[in-house]
Coordinates of C-alpha atoms in Angstrom, one line a residue:
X1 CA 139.3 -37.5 141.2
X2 CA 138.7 -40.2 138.7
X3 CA 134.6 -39.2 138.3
X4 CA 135.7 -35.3 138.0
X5 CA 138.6 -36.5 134.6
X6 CA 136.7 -39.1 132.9
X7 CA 135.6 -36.3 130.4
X8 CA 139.3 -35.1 130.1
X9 CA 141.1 -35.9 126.4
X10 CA 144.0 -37.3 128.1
X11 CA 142.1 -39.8 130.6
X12 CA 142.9 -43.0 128.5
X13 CA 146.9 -42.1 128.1
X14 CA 149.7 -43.9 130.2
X15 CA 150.5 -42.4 133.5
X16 CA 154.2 -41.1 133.2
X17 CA 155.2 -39.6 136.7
X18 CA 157.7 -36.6 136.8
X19 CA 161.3 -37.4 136.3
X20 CA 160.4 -40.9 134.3
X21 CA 161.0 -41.5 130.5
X22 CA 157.9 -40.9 128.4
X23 CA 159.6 -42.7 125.8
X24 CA 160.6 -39.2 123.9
X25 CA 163.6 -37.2 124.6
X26 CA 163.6 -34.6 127.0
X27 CA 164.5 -31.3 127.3
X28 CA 165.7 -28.8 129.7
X29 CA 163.2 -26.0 130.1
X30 CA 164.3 -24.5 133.1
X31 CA 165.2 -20.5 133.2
X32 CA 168.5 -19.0 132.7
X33 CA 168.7 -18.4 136.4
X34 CA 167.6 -21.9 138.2
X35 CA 170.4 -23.5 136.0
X36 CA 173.1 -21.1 137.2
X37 CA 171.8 -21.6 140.6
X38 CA 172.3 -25.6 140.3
X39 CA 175.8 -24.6 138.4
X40 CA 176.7 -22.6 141.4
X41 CA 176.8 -25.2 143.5
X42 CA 179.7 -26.2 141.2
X43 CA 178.2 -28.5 138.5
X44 CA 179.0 -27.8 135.0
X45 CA 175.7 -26.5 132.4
X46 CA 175.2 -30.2 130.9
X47 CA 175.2 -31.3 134.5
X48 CA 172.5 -29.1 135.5
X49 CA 170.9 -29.5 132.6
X50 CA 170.7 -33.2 132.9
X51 CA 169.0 -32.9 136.1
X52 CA 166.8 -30.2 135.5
X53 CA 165.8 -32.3 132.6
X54 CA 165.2 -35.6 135.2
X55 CA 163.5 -33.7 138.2
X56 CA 161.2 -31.2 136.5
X57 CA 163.7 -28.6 137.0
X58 CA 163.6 -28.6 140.8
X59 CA 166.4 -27.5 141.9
X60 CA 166.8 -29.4 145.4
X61 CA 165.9 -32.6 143.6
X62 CA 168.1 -31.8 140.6
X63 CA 171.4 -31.4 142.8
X64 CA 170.8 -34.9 144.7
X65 CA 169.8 -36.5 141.3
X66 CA 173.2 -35.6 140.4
X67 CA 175.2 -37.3 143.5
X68 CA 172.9 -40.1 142.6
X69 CA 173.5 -40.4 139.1
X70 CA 177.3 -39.9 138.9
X71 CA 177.6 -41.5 135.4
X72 CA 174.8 -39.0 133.9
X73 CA 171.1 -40.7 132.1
X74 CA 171.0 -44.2 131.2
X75 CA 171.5 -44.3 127.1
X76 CA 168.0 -44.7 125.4
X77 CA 167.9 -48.9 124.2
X78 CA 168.4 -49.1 120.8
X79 CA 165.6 -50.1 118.7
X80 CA 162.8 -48.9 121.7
X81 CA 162.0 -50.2 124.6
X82 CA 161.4 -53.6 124.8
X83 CA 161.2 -53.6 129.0
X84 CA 163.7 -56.3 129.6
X85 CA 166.6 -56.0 132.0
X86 CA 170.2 -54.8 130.7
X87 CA 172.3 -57.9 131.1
X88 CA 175.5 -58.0 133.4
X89 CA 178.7 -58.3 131.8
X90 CA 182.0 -58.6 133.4
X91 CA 180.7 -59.3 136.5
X92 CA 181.5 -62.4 138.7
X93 CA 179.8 -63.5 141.6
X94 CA 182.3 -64.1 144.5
X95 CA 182.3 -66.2 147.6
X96 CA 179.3 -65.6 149.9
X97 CA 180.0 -63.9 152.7
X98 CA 176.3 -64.8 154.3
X99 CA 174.0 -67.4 154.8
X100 CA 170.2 -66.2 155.5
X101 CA 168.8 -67.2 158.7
X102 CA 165.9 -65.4 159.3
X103 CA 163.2 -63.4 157.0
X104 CA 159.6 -61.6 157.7
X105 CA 157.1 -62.6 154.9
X106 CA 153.9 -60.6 154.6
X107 CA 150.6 -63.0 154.3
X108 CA 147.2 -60.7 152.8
X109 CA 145.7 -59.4 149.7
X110 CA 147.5 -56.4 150.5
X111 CA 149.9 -53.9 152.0
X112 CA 146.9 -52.2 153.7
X113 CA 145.2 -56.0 155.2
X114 CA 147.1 -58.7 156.3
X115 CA 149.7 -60.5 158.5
X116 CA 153.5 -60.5 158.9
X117 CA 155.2 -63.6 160.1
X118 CA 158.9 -64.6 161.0
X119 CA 160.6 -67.7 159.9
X120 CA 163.6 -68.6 161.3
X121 CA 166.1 -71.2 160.0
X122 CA 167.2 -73.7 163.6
X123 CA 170.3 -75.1 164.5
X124 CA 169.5 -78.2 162.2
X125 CA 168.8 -76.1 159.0
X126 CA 164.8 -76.3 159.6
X127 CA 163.1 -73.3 158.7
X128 CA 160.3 -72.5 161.7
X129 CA 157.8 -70.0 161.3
X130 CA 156.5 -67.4 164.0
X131 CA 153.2 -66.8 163.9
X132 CA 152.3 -64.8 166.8
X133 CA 152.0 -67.5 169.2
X134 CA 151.8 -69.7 166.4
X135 CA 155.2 -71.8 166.5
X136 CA 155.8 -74.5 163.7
X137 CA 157.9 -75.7 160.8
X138 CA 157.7 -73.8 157.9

């Protein structure tokens, strides 16, 4: 693919996948008749809309976009971009519930070549690691 493109205009630009922000507002461009079919399903037109707008108007990926977006699109940052996280307000962290015990760690350049292993936290708070018949502390 890449040797058959190089010559195209737009070979340099950022990737932007369907259904992520390209950094301009978008807009719905789907057909009279695929939003009443998403309204019919009893959404209302800004509802359908929104989704159309976030799923390149498919319509079974518009209609669980909406059950999985119940508050509607994130609000654009003020002032662009800028790729850091929203910060938590309001929130407080409560009592833990859990201590971790055990976790499966993944040792390899990567996800296609490599190892997984197991460590395993003992009865004296010593984390062990599994290594297939590879047995020592981690």
């Amino acid at each position: 693919w890449v040797m058959d493109h190089m010559g195209d205009p737009d070979f340099n630009d950022p990737f932007n996948p369907a259904g992520s922000s390209s950094g301009s507002k978008k807009h719905c461009t789907a057909g009279e008749e695929v939003i009443a079919m998403v309204m019919s399903m009893g959404f209302s037109r800004d509802q359908a809309e929104m989704a159309l707008r976030n799923t390149d108007n498919n319509v079974e990926r518009a209609i669980e976009w909406i059950f999985s977006h119940p508050d509607g699109e994130e609000p654009a940052p003020a002032g662009g971009d800028t790729g850091a996280q929203p910060s938590i307000t309001g929130v407080k962290d409560g009592d833990s519930s859990y201590q971790l015990s055990a976790f499966i760690s993944h040792m390899g350049s990567s996800s296609h070549s490599g190892h997984y292993v197991c460590h395993i936290k003992d009865k004296d708070g010593k984390w062990v690691i599994y290594n297939d018949n590879k047995v020592a502390l981690s």
